JSON list of C-alpha atoms and ligand atoms in Angstrom, two decimals:
[
{"chain": "A", "resi": 713, "resn": "MET", "atom": "CA", "xyz": [-3.94, -23.46, -12.57]},
{"chain": "A", "resi": 714, "resn": "ARG", "atom": "CA", "xyz": [-5.09, -19.97, -11.60]},
{"chain": "A", "resi": 715, "resn": "ALA", "atom": "CA", "xyz": [-2.43, -18.05, -9.61]},
{"chain": "A", "resi": 716, "resn": "ILE", "atom": "CA", "xyz": [-3.18, -17.65, -5.92]},
{"chain": "A", "resi": 717, "resn": "LEU", "atom": "CA", "xyz": [-2.91, -14.27, -4.20]},
{"chain": "A", "resi": 718, "resn": "TYR", "atom": "CA", "xyz": [-2.42, -14.52, -0.45]},
{"chain": "A", "resi": 719, "resn": "HIS", "atom": "CA", "xyz": [-3.78, -11.22, 0.83]},
{"chain": "A", "resi": 720, "resn": "SER", "atom": "CA", "xyz": [-5.88, -9.26, 3.27]},
{"chain": "A", "resi": 721, "resn": "ASN", "atom": "CA", "xyz": [-8.34, -6.55, 2.17]},
{"chain": "A", "resi": 722, "resn": "SER", "atom": "CA", "xyz": [-7.09, -4.11, 4.76]},
{"chain": "A", "resi": 723, "resn": "SER", "atom": "CA", "xyz": [-3.38, -4.64, 4.00]},
{"chain": "A", "resi": 724, "resn": "PRO", "atom": "CA", "xyz": [-2.15, -1.66, 1.93]},
{"chain": "A", "resi": 725, "resn": "PRO", "atom": "CA", "xyz": [0.38, -3.66, -0.16]},
{"chain": "A", "resi": 726, "resn": "SER", "atom": "CA", "xyz": [-2.27, -6.33, -0.86]},
{"chain": "A", "resi": 727, "resn": "ARG", "atom": "CA", "xyz": [-4.59, -3.61, -2.14]},
{"chain": "A", "resi": 728, "resn": "ALA", "atom": "CA", "xyz": [-1.91, -2.43, -4.60]},
{"chain": "A", "resi": 729, "resn": "VAL", "atom": "CA", "xyz": [-1.72, -5.92, -6.11]},
{"chain": "A", "resi": 730, "resn": "LYS", "atom": "CA", "xyz": [-5.50, -6.20, -6.32]},
{"chain": "A", "resi": 731, "resn": "MET", "atom": "CA", "xyz": [-5.75, -2.83, -8.10]},
{"chain": "A", "resi": 732, "resn": "VAL", "atom": "CA", "xyz": [-3.11, -3.75, -10.69]},
{"chain": "A", "resi": 733, "resn": "ALA", "atom": "CA", "xyz": [-4.65, -7.20, -11.25]},
{"chain": "A", "resi": 734, "resn": "GLY", "atom": "CA", "xyz": [-8.02, -5.47, -11.68]},
{"chain": "A", "resi": 735, "resn": "ILE", "atom": "CA", "xyz": [-6.68, -2.96, -14.23]},
{"chain": "A", "resi": 736, "resn": "LEU", "atom": "CA", "xyz": [-4.89, -5.70, -16.20]},
{"chain": "A", "resi": 737, "resn": "LYS", "atom": "CA", "xyz": [-7.97, -7.97, -15.90]},
{"chain": "A", "resi": 738, "resn": "VAL", "atom": "CA", "xyz": [-5.96, -10.81, -14.41]},
{"chain": "A", "resi": 739, "resn": "GLN", "atom": "CA", "xyz": [-8.08, -13.35, -12.52]},
{"chain": "A", "resi": 740, "resn": "LEU", "atom": "CA", "xyz": [-6.38, -14.41, -9.29]},
{"chain": "A", "resi": 741, "resn": "GLU", "atom": "CA", "xyz": [-7.66, -16.91, -6.75]},
{"chain": "A", "resi": 742, "resn": "GLU", "atom": "CA", "xyz": [-7.74, -14.91, -3.55]},
{"chain": "A", "resi": 743, "resn": "ARG", "atom": "CA", "xyz": [-6.84, -16.53, -0.23]},
{"chain": "A", "resi": 744, "resn": "TYR", "atom": "CA", "xyz": [-7.45, -14.34, 2.79]},
{"chain": "A", "resi": 745, "resn": "LEU", "atom": "CA", "xyz": [-4.84, -14.34, 5.57]},
{"chain": "A", "resi": 746, "resn": "ASN", "atom": "CA", "xyz": [-4.97, -12.36, 8.79]},
{"chain": "A", "resi": 747, "resn": "PRO", "atom": "CA", "xyz": [-1.44, -11.01, 9.27]},
{"chain": "A", "resi": 748, "resn": "VAL", "atom": "CA", "xyz": [-2.15, -9.94, 12.87]},
{"chain": "A", "resi": 749, "resn": "ALA", "atom": "CA", "xyz": [-3.15, -13.52, 13.75]},
{"chain": "A", "resi": 750, "resn": "ARG", "atom": "CA", "xyz": [0.03, -14.65, 11.86]},
{"chain": "A", "resi": 751, "resn": "ASP", "atom": "CA", "xyz": [-1.96, -16.84, 9.42]},
{"chain": "A", "resi": 752, "resn": "GLN", "atom": "CA", "xyz": [1.03, -16.54, 7.09]},
{"chain": "A", "resi": 753, "resn": "ASP", "atom": "CA", "xyz": [3.28, -18.47, 9.49]},
{"chain": "A", "resi": 754, "resn": "THR", "atom": "CA", "xyz": [2.51, -21.98, 8.20]},
{"chain": "A", "resi": 755, "resn": "PRO", "atom": "CA", "xyz": [5.51, -24.15, 7.20]},
{"chain": "A", "resi": 756, "resn": "GLU", "atom": "CA", "xyz": [4.32, -24.21, 3.56]},
{"chain": "A", "resi": 757, "resn": "LEU", "atom": "CA", "xyz": [4.05, -20.41, 3.31]},
{"chain": "A", "resi": 758, "resn": "ILE", "atom": "CA", "xyz": [7.29, -19.74, 5.22]},
{"chain": "A", "resi": 759, "resn": "GLU", "atom": "CA", "xyz": [9.10, -22.07, 2.83]},
{"chain": "A", "resi": 760, "resn": "LYS", "atom": "CA", "xyz": [7.84, -19.97, -0.08]},
{"chain": "A", "resi": 761, "resn": "ASN", "atom": "CA", "xyz": [8.16, -16.59, 1.61]},
{"chain": "A", "resi": 762, "resn": "PRO", "atom": "CA", "xyz": [10.69, -16.42, 4.45]},
{"chain": "A", "resi": 763, "resn": "MET", "atom": "CA", "xyz": [9.75, -12.72, 4.92]},
{"chain": "A", "resi": 764, "resn": "ARG", "atom": "CA", "xyz": [6.41, -14.04, 6.28]},
{"chain": "A", "resi": 765, "resn": "SER", "atom": "CA", "xyz": [4.56, -11.12, 4.75]},
{"chain": "A", "resi": 766, "resn": "ILE", "atom": "CA", "xyz": [1.51, -10.65, 2.64]},
{"chain": "A", "resi": 767, "resn": "PRO", "atom": "CA", "xyz": [0.81, -10.20, -0.21]},
{"chain": "A", "resi": 768, "resn": "MET", "atom": "CA", "xyz": [2.37, -13.20, -1.93]},
{"chain": "A", "resi": 769, "resn": "LEU", "atom": "CA", "xyz": [1.61, -14.47, -5.42]},
{"chain": "A", "resi": 770, "resn": "ASP", "atom": "CA", "xyz": [1.83, -18.22, -5.97]},
{"chain": "A", "resi": 771, "resn": "GLU", "atom": "CA", "xyz": [1.68, -19.71, -9.46]},
{"chain": "A", "resi": 772, "resn": "GLY", "atom": "CA", "xyz": [2.39, -23.25, -8.27]},
{"chain": "A", "resi": 773, "resn": "ASP", "atom": "CA", "xyz": [5.81, -23.58, -9.86]},
{"chain": "A", "resi": 774, "resn": "TYR", "atom": "CA", "xyz": [6.83, -19.98, -9.07]},
{"chain": "A", "resi": 775, "resn": "TRP", "atom": "CA", "xyz": [6.04, -17.60, -6.25]},
{"chain": "A", "resi": 776, "resn": "ILE", "atom": "CA", "xyz": [6.96, -14.05, -5.40]},
{"chain": "A", "resi": 777, "resn": "ALA", "atom": "CA", "xyz": [6.45, -11.78, -2.37]},
{"chain": "A", "resi": 778, "resn": "ASP", "atom": "CA", "xyz": [6.47, -7.98, -1.93]},
{"chain": "A", "resi": 779, "resn": "SER", "atom": "CA", "xyz": [3.75, -5.92, -3.59]},
{"chain": "A", "resi": 780, "resn": "HIS", "atom": "CA", "xyz": [6.23, -3.85, -5.63]},
{"chain": "A", "resi": 781, "resn": "ALA", "atom": "CA", "xyz": [7.86, -6.93, -7.13]},
{"chain": "A", "resi": 782, "resn": "ILE", "atom": "CA", "xyz": [4.45, -8.51, -7.71]},
{"chain": "A", "resi": 783, "resn": "ILE", "atom": "CA", "xyz": [2.89, -5.54, -9.54]},
{"chain": "A", "resi": 784, "resn": "VAL", "atom": "CA", "xyz": [5.90, -5.21, -11.86]},
{"chain": "A", "resi": 785, "resn": "TYR", "atom": "CA", "xyz": [5.75, -8.97, -12.52]},
{"chain": "A", "resi": 786, "resn": "LEU", "atom": "CA", "xyz": [2.02, -8.81, -13.30]},
{"chain": "A", "resi": 787, "resn": "PHE", "atom": "CA", "xyz": [2.61, -5.84, -15.59]},
{"chain": "A", "resi": 788, "resn": "GLU", "atom": "CA", "xyz": [5.44, -7.60, -17.45]},
{"chain": "A", "resi": 789, "resn": "LYS", "atom": "CA", "xyz": [3.39, -10.75, -17.85]},
{"chain": "A", "resi": 790, "resn": "TYR", "atom": "CA", "xyz": [-0.05, -9.37, -18.71]},
{"chain": "A", "resi": 791, "resn": "ALA", "atom": "CA", "xyz": [0.10, -5.72, -19.82]},
{"chain": "A", "resi": 792, "resn": "LYS", "atom": "CA", "xyz": [-1.44, -4.90, -23.19]},
{"chain": "A", "resi": 793, "resn": "PRO", "atom": "CA", "xyz": [-0.54, -1.85, -25.32]},
{"chain": "A", "resi": 794, "resn": "GLU", "atom": "CA", "xyz": [-3.21, 0.26, -23.59]},
{"chain": "A", "resi": 795, "resn": "HIS", "atom": "CA", "xyz": [-1.47, -0.32, -20.22]},
{"chain": "A", "resi": 796, "resn": "GLN", "atom": "CA", "xyz": [2.02, 0.83, -21.25]},
{"chain": "A", "resi": 797, "resn": "HIS", "atom": "CA", "xyz": [1.73, 4.21, -19.48]},
{"chain": "A", "resi": 798, "resn": "LEU", "atom": "CA", "xyz": [1.67, 2.34, -16.15]},
{"chain": "A", "resi": 799, "resn": "TYR", "atom": "CA", "xyz": [5.31, 1.28, -16.57]},
{"chain": "A", "resi": 800, "resn": "PRO", "atom": "CA", "xyz": [6.71, 2.68, -19.83]},
{"chain": "A", "resi": 801, "resn": "SER", "atom": "CA", "xyz": [9.77, 1.15, -21.48]},
{"chain": "A", "resi": 802, "resn": "ASP", "atom": "CA", "xyz": [11.63, 4.51, -21.51]},
{"chain": "A", "resi": 803, "resn": "ILE", "atom": "CA", "xyz": [14.41, 3.73, -19.03]},
{"chain": "A", "resi": 804, "resn": "ARG", "atom": "CA", "xyz": [14.42, 7.14, -17.32]},
{"chain": "A", "resi": 805, "resn": "LYS", "atom": "CA", "xyz": [10.65, 7.10, -16.80]},
{"chain": "A", "resi": 806, "resn": "ARG", "atom": "CA", "xyz": [10.92, 3.56, -15.50]},
{"chain": "A", "resi": 807, "resn": "ALA", "atom": "CA", "xyz": [13.77, 4.50, -13.14]},
{"chain": "A", "resi": 808, "resn": "THR", "atom": "CA", "xyz": [11.66, 7.34, -11.70]},
{"chain": "A", "resi": 809, "resn": "ILE", "atom": "CA", "xyz": [8.72, 4.98, -11.17]},
{"chain": "A", "resi": 810, "resn": "ASN", "atom": "CA", "xyz": [11.05, 2.48, -9.49]},
{"chain": "A", "resi": 811, "resn": "GLN", "atom": "CA", "xyz": [12.46, 5.20, -7.22]},
{"chain": "A", "resi": 812, "resn": "ARG", "atom": "CA", "xyz": [8.96, 6.21, -6.12]},
{"chain": "A", "resi": 813, "resn": "MET", "atom": "CA", "xyz": [8.12, 2.56, -5.42]},
{"chain": "A", "resi": 814, "resn": "TYR", "atom": "CA", "xyz": [11.34, 2.15, -3.37]},
{"chain": "A", "resi": 815, "resn": "PHE", "atom": "CA", "xyz": [10.25, 5.24, -1.46]},
{"chain": "A", "resi": 816, "resn": "GLU", "atom": "CA", "xyz": [6.92, 3.52, -0.76]},
{"chain": "A", "resi": 817, "resn": "CYS", "atom": "CA", "xyz": [8.64, 0.31, 0.28]},
{"chain": "A", "resi": 818, "resn": "GLY", "atom": "CA", "xyz": [11.52, 1.75, 2.31]},
{"chain": "A", "resi": 819, "resn": "ILE", "atom": "CA", "xyz": [10.06, 4.92, 3.82]},
{"chain": "A", "resi": 820, "resn": "LEU", "atom": "CA", "xyz": [6.33, 5.39, 3.42]},
{"chain": "A", "resi": 821, "resn": "PHE", "atom": "CA", "xyz": [4.89, 2.01, 4.38]},
{"chain": "A", "resi": 822, "resn": "PRO", "atom": "CA", "xyz": [7.33, 1.48, 7.31]},
{"chain": "A", "resi": 823, "resn": "ARG", "atom": "CA", "xyz": [6.09, 4.79, 8.76]},
{"chain": "A", "resi": 824, "resn": "LEU", "atom": "CA", "xyz": [2.51, 3.52, 8.67]},
{"chain": "A", "resi": 825, "resn": "ARG", "atom": "CA", "xyz": [3.62, 0.13, 9.96]},
{"chain": "A", "resi": 826, "resn": "SER", "atom": "CA", "xyz": [5.30, 1.81, 12.94]},
{"chain": "A", "resi": 827, "resn": "VAL", "atom": "CA", "xyz": [1.81, 3.04, 13.92]},
{"chain": "A", "resi": 828, "resn": "MET", "atom": "CA", "xyz": [0.00, -0.21, 13.08]},
{"chain": "A", "resi": 829, "resn": "ALA", "atom": "CA", "xyz": [2.22, -2.61, 15.04]},
{"chain": "A", "resi": 830, "resn": "PRO", "atom": "CA", "xyz": [2.06, -0.99, 18.52]},
{"chain": "A", "resi": 831, "resn": "THR", "atom": "CA", "xyz": [-1.66, -0.31, 18.01]},
{"chain": "A", "resi": 832, "resn": "PHE", "atom": "CA", "xyz": [-2.33, -4.01, 17.38]},
{"chain": "A", "resi": 833, "resn": "TRP", "atom": "CA", "xyz": [-0.12, -4.96, 20.36]},
{"chain": "A", "resi": 834, "resn": "GLY", "atom": "CA", "xyz": [-2.39, -2.87, 22.61]},
{"chain": "A", "resi": 835, "resn": "LYS", "atom": "CA", "xyz": [0.26, -0.26, 23.36]},
{"chain": "A", "resi": 836, "resn": "LEU", "atom": "CA", "xyz": [-0.44, 2.81, 21.23]},
{"chain": "A", "resi": 837, "resn": "THR", "atom": "CA", "xyz": [-3.18, 5.20, 22.37]},
{"chain": "A", "resi": 838, "resn": "GLU", "atom": "CA", "xyz": [-2.43, 8.08, 19.98]},
{"chain": "A", "resi": 839, "resn": "LEU", "atom": "CA", "xyz": [0.20, 9.07, 17.42]},
{"chain": "A", "resi": 840, "resn": "SER", "atom": "CA", "xyz": [3.43, 10.21, 19.06]},
{"chain": "A", "resi": 841, "resn": "LYS", "atom": "CA", "xyz": [5.17, 13.45, 18.11]},
{"chain": "A", "resi": 842, "resn": "SER", "atom": "CA", "xyz": [7.81, 11.56, 16.13]},
{"chain": "A", "resi": 843, "resn": "MET", "atom": "CA", "xyz": [5.20, 9.46, 14.29]},
{"chain": "A", "resi": 844, "resn": "LYS", "atom": "CA", "xyz": [3.43, 12.68, 13.24]},
{"chain": "A", "resi": 845, "resn": "SER", "atom": "CA", "xyz": [6.64, 14.31, 12.17]},
{"chain": "A", "resi": 846, "resn": "ASN", "atom": "CA", "xyz": [7.67, 11.23, 10.15]},
{"chain": "A", "resi": 847, "resn": "ILE", "atom": "CA", "xyz": [4.30, 11.23, 8.40]},
{"chain": "A", "resi": 848, "resn": "GLU", "atom": "CA", "xyz": [4.55, 15.00, 7.75]},
{"chain": "A", "resi": 849, "resn": "ASP", "atom": "CA", "xyz": [8.00, 14.45, 6.28]},
{"chain": "A", "resi": 850, "resn": "ALA", "atom": "CA", "xyz": [6.59, 11.82, 3.91]},
{"chain": "A", "resi": 851, "resn": "TYR", "atom": "CA", "xyz": [3.73, 14.16, 2.90]},
{"chain": "A", "resi": 852, "resn": "ARG", "atom": "CA", "xyz": [6.32, 16.89, 2.22]},
{"chain": "A", "resi": 853, "resn": "THR", "atom": "CA", "xyz": [8.30, 14.59, -0.08]},
{"chain": "A", "resi": 854, "resn": "LEU", "atom": "CA", "xyz": [5.16, 13.62, -1.98]},
{"chain": "A", "resi": 855, "resn": "GLU", "atom": "CA", "xyz": [4.12, 17.27, -2.32]},
{"chain": "A", "resi": 856, "resn": "ALA", "atom": "CA", "xyz": [7.52, 17.94, -3.93]},
{"chain": "A", "resi": 857, "resn": "TYR", "atom": "CA", "xyz": [7.08, 15.04, -6.39]},
{"chain": "A", "resi": 858, "resn": "LEU", "atom": "CA", "xyz": [3.59, 16.25, -7.24]},
{"chain": "A", "resi": 859, "resn": "SER", "atom": "CA", "xyz": [4.88, 19.78, -7.85]},
{"chain": "A", "resi": 860, "resn": "ARG", "atom": "CA", "xyz": [6.85, 18.41, -10.80]},
{"chain": "A", "resi": 861, "resn": "ASN", "atom": "CA", "xyz": [4.20, 16.11, -12.29]},
{"chain": "A", "resi": 862, "resn": "LEU", "atom": "CA", "xyz": [0.45, 15.58, -12.17]},
{"chain": "A", "resi": 863, "resn": "TYR", "atom": "CA", "xyz": [1.01, 12.09, -10.78]},
{"chain": "A", "resi": 864, "resn": "VAL", "atom": "CA", "xyz": [3.83, 10.96, -8.47]},
{"chain": "A", "resi": 865, "resn": "ALA", "atom": "CA", "xyz": [6.26, 9.90, -11.20]},
{"chain": "A", "resi": 866, "resn": "ASP", "atom": "CA", "xyz": [4.87, 11.26, -14.46]},
{"chain": "A", "resi": 867, "resn": "ASP", "atom": "CA", "xyz": [2.02, 13.31, -15.89]},
{"chain": "A", "resi": 868, "resn": "VAL", "atom": "CA", "xyz": [0.06, 10.07, -16.27]},
{"chain": "A", "resi": 869, "resn": "LEU", "atom": "CA", "xyz": [-0.94, 7.36, -13.82]},
{"chain": "A", "resi": 870, "resn": "THR", "atom": "CA", "xyz": [1.81, 4.79, -13.19]},
{"chain": "A", "resi": 871, "resn": "LEU", "atom": "CA", "xyz": [2.37, 1.77, -10.96]},
{"chain": "A", "resi": 872, "resn": "ALA", "atom": "CA", "xyz": [3.94, 4.16, -8.42]},
{"chain": "A", "resi": 873, "resn": "ASP", "atom": "CA", "xyz": [0.62, 5.98, -7.86]},
{"chain": "A", "resi": 874, "resn": "ILE", "atom": "CA", "xyz": [-1.17, 2.69, -7.31]},
{"chain": "A", "resi": 875, "resn": "SER", "atom": "CA", "xyz": [1.45, 1.56, -4.81]},
{"chain": "A", "resi": 876, "resn": "ILE", "atom": "CA", "xyz": [1.62, 4.87, -2.93]},
{"chain": "A", "resi": 877, "resn": "VAL", "atom": "CA", "xyz": [-2.12, 5.60, -2.71]},
{"chain": "A", "resi": 878, "resn": "THR", "atom": "CA", "xyz": [-2.71, 2.50, -0.58]},
{"chain": "A", "resi": 879, "resn": "THR", "atom": "CA", "xyz": [-0.49, 3.77, 2.23]},
{"chain": "A", "resi": 880, "resn": "VAL", "atom": "CA", "xyz": [-1.16, 7.51, 1.93]},
{"chain": "A", "resi": 881, "resn": "SER", "atom": "CA", "xyz": [-4.95, 7.11, 1.85]},
{"chain": "A", "resi": 882, "resn": "THR", "atom": "CA", "xyz": [-4.67, 5.04, 5.05]},
{"chain": "A", "resi": 883, "resn": "MET", "atom": "CA", "xyz": [-2.32, 7.56, 6.70]},
{"chain": "A", "resi": 884, "resn": "ASP", "atom": "CA", "xyz": [-4.76, 10.31, 5.75]},
{"chain": "A", "resi": 885, "resn": "GLY", "atom": "CA", "xyz": [-7.45, 8.51, 7.76]},
{"chain": "A", "resi": 886, "resn": "ILE", "atom": "CA", "xyz": [-5.39, 8.64, 10.95]},
{"chain": "A", "resi": 887, "resn": "TYR", "atom": "CA", "xyz": [-3.44, 11.87, 10.34]},
{"chain": "A", "resi": 888, "resn": "SER", "atom": "CA", "xyz": [-5.18, 14.01, 7.80]},
{"chain": "A", "resi": 889, "resn": "VAL", "atom": "CA", "xyz": [-3.29, 15.57, 4.87]},
{"chain": "A", "resi": 890, "resn": "ASP", "atom": "CA", "xyz": [-3.50, 19.34, 5.45]},
{"chain": "A", "resi": 891, "resn": "GLY", "atom": "CA", "xyz": [-4.73, 20.84, 2.17]},
{"chain": "A", "resi": 892, "resn": "LYS", "atom": "CA", "xyz": [-3.14, 24.22, 2.98]},
{"chain": "A", "resi": 893, "resn": "ARG", "atom": "CA", "xyz": [0.33, 22.76, 3.42]},
{"chain": "A", "resi": 894, "resn": "TYR", "atom": "CA", "xyz": [0.05, 20.01, 0.85]},
{"chain": "A", "resi": 895, "resn": "PRO", "atom": "CA", "xyz": [-2.49, 21.16, -1.76]},
{"chain": "A", "resi": 896, "resn": "LYS", "atom": "CA", "xyz": [-1.13, 19.01, -4.57]},
{"chain": "A", "resi": 897, "resn": "LEU", "atom": "CA", "xyz": [-1.09, 15.89, -2.42]},
{"chain": "A", "resi": 898, "resn": "LYS", "atom": "CA", "xyz": [-4.66, 16.59, -1.27]},
{"chain": "A", "resi": 899, "resn": "GLN", "atom": "CA", "xyz": [-5.81, 17.02, -4.89]},
{"chain": "A", "resi": 900, "resn": "TRP", "atom": "CA", "xyz": [-3.97, 13.87, -6.03]},
{"chain": "A", "resi": 901, "resn": "LEU", "atom": "CA", "xyz": [-5.60, 11.84, -3.21]},
{"chain": "A", "resi": 902, "resn": "GLN", "atom": "CA", "xyz": [-8.99, 13.14, -4.29]},
{"chain": "A", "resi": 903, "resn": "THR", "atom": "CA", "xyz": [-8.31, 12.30, -7.96]},
{"chain": "A", "resi": 904, "resn": "MET", "atom": "CA", "xyz": [-7.03, 8.82, -7.08]},
{"chain": "A", "resi": 905, "resn": "SER", "atom": "CA", "xyz": [-9.90, 8.00, -4.72]},
{"chain": "A", "resi": 906, "resn": "GLN", "atom": "CA", "xyz": [-12.41, 8.64, -7.50]},
{"chain": "A", "resi": 907, "resn": "LYS", "atom": "CA", "xyz": [-10.85, 6.15, -9.91]},
{"chain": "A", "resi": 908, "resn": "ASP", "atom": "CA", "xyz": [-12.89, 2.96, -10.42]},
{"chain": "A", "resi": 909, "resn": "PHE", "atom": "CA", "xyz": [-10.08, 0.64, -9.40]},
{"chain": "A", "resi": 910, "resn": "CYS", "atom": "CA", "xyz": [-9.53, 2.61, -6.17]},
{"chain": "A", "resi": 911, "resn": "GLN", "atom": "CA", "xyz": [-13.23, 2.60, -5.34]},
{"chain": "A", "resi": 912, "resn": "LYS", "atom": "CA", "xyz": [-13.39, -1.14, -5.89]},
{"chain": "A", "resi": 913, "resn": "TYR", "atom": "CA", "xyz": [-10.12, -2.41, -4.43]},
{"chain": "A", "resi": 914, "resn": "ASN", "atom": "CA", "xyz": [-8.65, 0.32, -2.21]},
{"chain": "A", "resi": 915, "resn": "GLU", "atom": "CA", "xyz": [-11.47, 2.19, -0.48]},
{"chain": "A", "resi": 916, "resn": "PRO", "atom": "CA", "xyz": [-13.19, -0.72, 1.37]},
{"chain": "A", "resi": 917, "resn": "GLY", "atom": "CA", "xyz": [-9.91, -2.05, 2.82]},
{"chain": "A", "resi": 918, "resn": "ARG", "atom": "CA", "xyz": [-8.70, 1.46, 3.61]},
{"chain": "A", "resi": 919, "resn": "GLU", "atom": "CA", "xyz": [-11.89, 2.22, 5.54]},
{"chain": "A", "resi": 920, "resn": "GLU", "atom": "CA", "xyz": [-11.66, -1.08, 7.37]},
{"chain": "A", "resi": 921, "resn": "LEU", "atom": "CA", "xyz": [-8.05, -0.49, 8.46]},
{"chain": "A", "resi": 922, "resn": "VAL", "atom": "CA", "xyz": [-8.61, 3.14, 9.48]},
{"chain": "A", "resi": 923, "resn": "THR", "atom": "CA", "xyz": [-11.64, 2.14, 11.57]},
{"chain": "A", "resi": 924, "resn": "VAL", "atom": "CA", "xyz": [-9.72, -0.68, 13.25]},
{"chain": "A", "resi": 925, "resn": "LEU", "atom": "CA", "xyz": [-6.74, 1.58, 14.03]},
{"chain": "A", "resi": 926, "resn": "VAL", "atom": "CA", "xyz": [-8.85, 4.43, 15.43]},
{"chain": "A", "resi": 927, "resn": "THR", "atom": "CA", "xyz": [-11.02, 2.04, 17.48]},
{"chain": "A", "resi": 928, "resn": "MET", "atom": "CA", "xyz": [-8.05, 0.09, 18.81]},
{"chain": "A", "resi": 929, "resn": "MET", "atom": "CA", "xyz": [-6.18, 3.25, 19.87]},
{"chain": "A", "resi": 930, "resn": "ASP", "atom": "CA", "xyz": [-9.30, 4.29, 21.74]},
{"chain": "A", "resi": 931, "resn": "ASN", "atom": "CA", "xyz": [-9.64, 0.86, 23.36]},
{"chain": "A", "resi": 932, "resn": "ASN", "atom": "CA", "xyz": [-5.95, 0.89, 24.30]},
{"chain": "A", "resi": 933, "resn": "LYS", "atom": "CA", "xyz": [-6.51, 4.26, 26.00]},
{"chain": "A", "resi": 934, "resn": "HIS", "atom": "CA", "xyz": [-9.46, 2.89, 28.05]},
{"chain": "A", "resi": 935, "resn": "ASN", "atom": "CA", "xyz": [-7.58, -0.29, 28.96]},
{"chain": "A", "resi": 936, "resn": "GLN", "atom": "CA", "xyz": [-4.49, 1.61, 30.07]},
{"chain": "A", "resi": 937, "resn": "ARG", "atom": "CA", "xyz": [-6.61, 4.01, 32.16]},
{"chain": "A", "resi": 938, "resn": "ALA", "atom": "CA", "xyz": [-8.46, 1.07, 33.74]},
{"chain": "A", "resi": 939, "resn": "LYS", "atom": "CA", "xyz": [-5.11, -0.38, 34.89]},
{"chain": "A", "resi": 940, "resn": "LEU", "atom": "CA", "xyz": [-4.15, 2.84, 36.75]},
{"chain": "B", "resi": 1337, "resn": "LIG", "atom": "N1", "xyz": [7.15, -4.33, 1.43]},
{"chain": "B", "resi": 1337, "resn": "LIG", "atom": "C1", "xyz": [6.14, -5.34, 1.62]},
{"chain": "B", "resi": 1337, "resn": "LIG", "atom": "C2", "xyz": [5.43, -5.13, 2.94]},
{"chain": "B", "resi": 1337, "resn": "LIG", "atom": "C3", "xyz": [4.50, -6.29, 3.25]},
{"chain": "B", "resi": 1337, "resn": "LIG", "atom": "C4", "xyz": [3.98, -6.26, 4.69]},
{"chain": "B", "resi": 1337, "resn": "LIG", "atom": "O1", "xyz": [4.70, -5.84, 5.62]},
{"chain": "B", "resi": 1337, "resn": "LIG", "atom": "N2", "xyz": [2.75, -6.72, 4.84]},
{"chain": "B", "resi": 1337, "resn": "LIG", "atom": "C5", "xyz": [2.18, -6.79, 6.18]},
{"chain": "B", "resi": 1337, "resn": "LIG", "atom": "C6", "xyz": [0.67, -6.80, 6.11]},
{"chain": "B", "resi": 1337, "resn": "LIG", "atom": "S1", "xyz": [0.07, -5.22, 5.62]},
{"chain": "B", "resi": 1337, "resn": "LIG", "atom": "C7", "xyz": [2.61, -8.11, 6.80]},
{"chain": "B", "resi": 1337, "resn": "LIG", "atom": "O2", "xyz": [2.62, -9.11, 6.16]},
{"chain": "B", "resi": 1337, "resn": "LIG", "atom": "N3", "xyz": [2.99, -8.05, 8.07]},
{"chain": "B", "resi": 1337, "resn": "LIG", "atom": "C8", "xyz": [3.44, -9.19, 8.79]},
{"chain": "B", "resi": 1337, "resn": "LIG", "atom": "C9", "xyz": [4.92, -9.27, 8.89]},
{"chain": "B", "resi": 1337, "resn": "LIG", "atom": "O3", "xyz": [5.64, -8.53, 8.20]},
{"chain": "B", "resi": 1337, "resn": "LIG", "atom": "O4", "xyz": [5.40, -10.12, 9.65]},
{"chain": "B", "resi": 1337, "resn": "LIG", "atom": "C10", "xyz": [5.16, -5.33, 0.45]},
{"chain": "B", "resi": 1337, "resn": "LIG", "atom": "O5", "xyz": [5.05, -4.28, -0.20]},
{"chain": "B", "resi": 1337, "resn": "LIG", "atom": "O6", "xyz": [4.55, -6.36, 0.16]}
]
């Protein structure tokens, strides 16, 4: 049986899994879920993933949620010698990659999510001061990482870049990375966006999500004004 990936094109963590599967040439059966409509809240899916999040990978007799866990699992199961740079066996390099992915999971994505959720609920009309300052703070951290290495964890592309670009490229669409303050981050985003796997699996979903967020904030503004 082909493994099933429960996903949405616009979901940043889903895009990370699709990019890694694409690089490793793993064929997954894709099942689209709309997380805003809570498609993931069926008894069968909740049983497998009590976090009720997407993406989730389901191999029939084994399933795993969280994009970071999934991309490491896919790497460990399918990587060939030419993919080793993505998650090298050197334990210090691996620890750095893990730290960057925990940063994505614990800090970066939640800061984007804190914009997405109230926008979808019809409440947010524009980014608040604290949302902007949280995003700036994340950009500052990434600029520091990129001042040490060409990529976020090493001088070569790793799983951490693939994970982080999904969220940062989306953030950039709603709160642009200032090239004067964060030149290395701006350059890295440019480099990443030109990679084949980004063009194929990240860019379309990124554009879709940015358009939805910008349009919904605008609609929320009109609706709130109409109620006055
Ligand atoms: N850390 C998780 C985050 C997953 C996540 O929050 N996904 C969103 C869609 S982009 C979702 O499922 N939201 C619904 C929810 O959390 O209830 C990952 O990397 O997979």
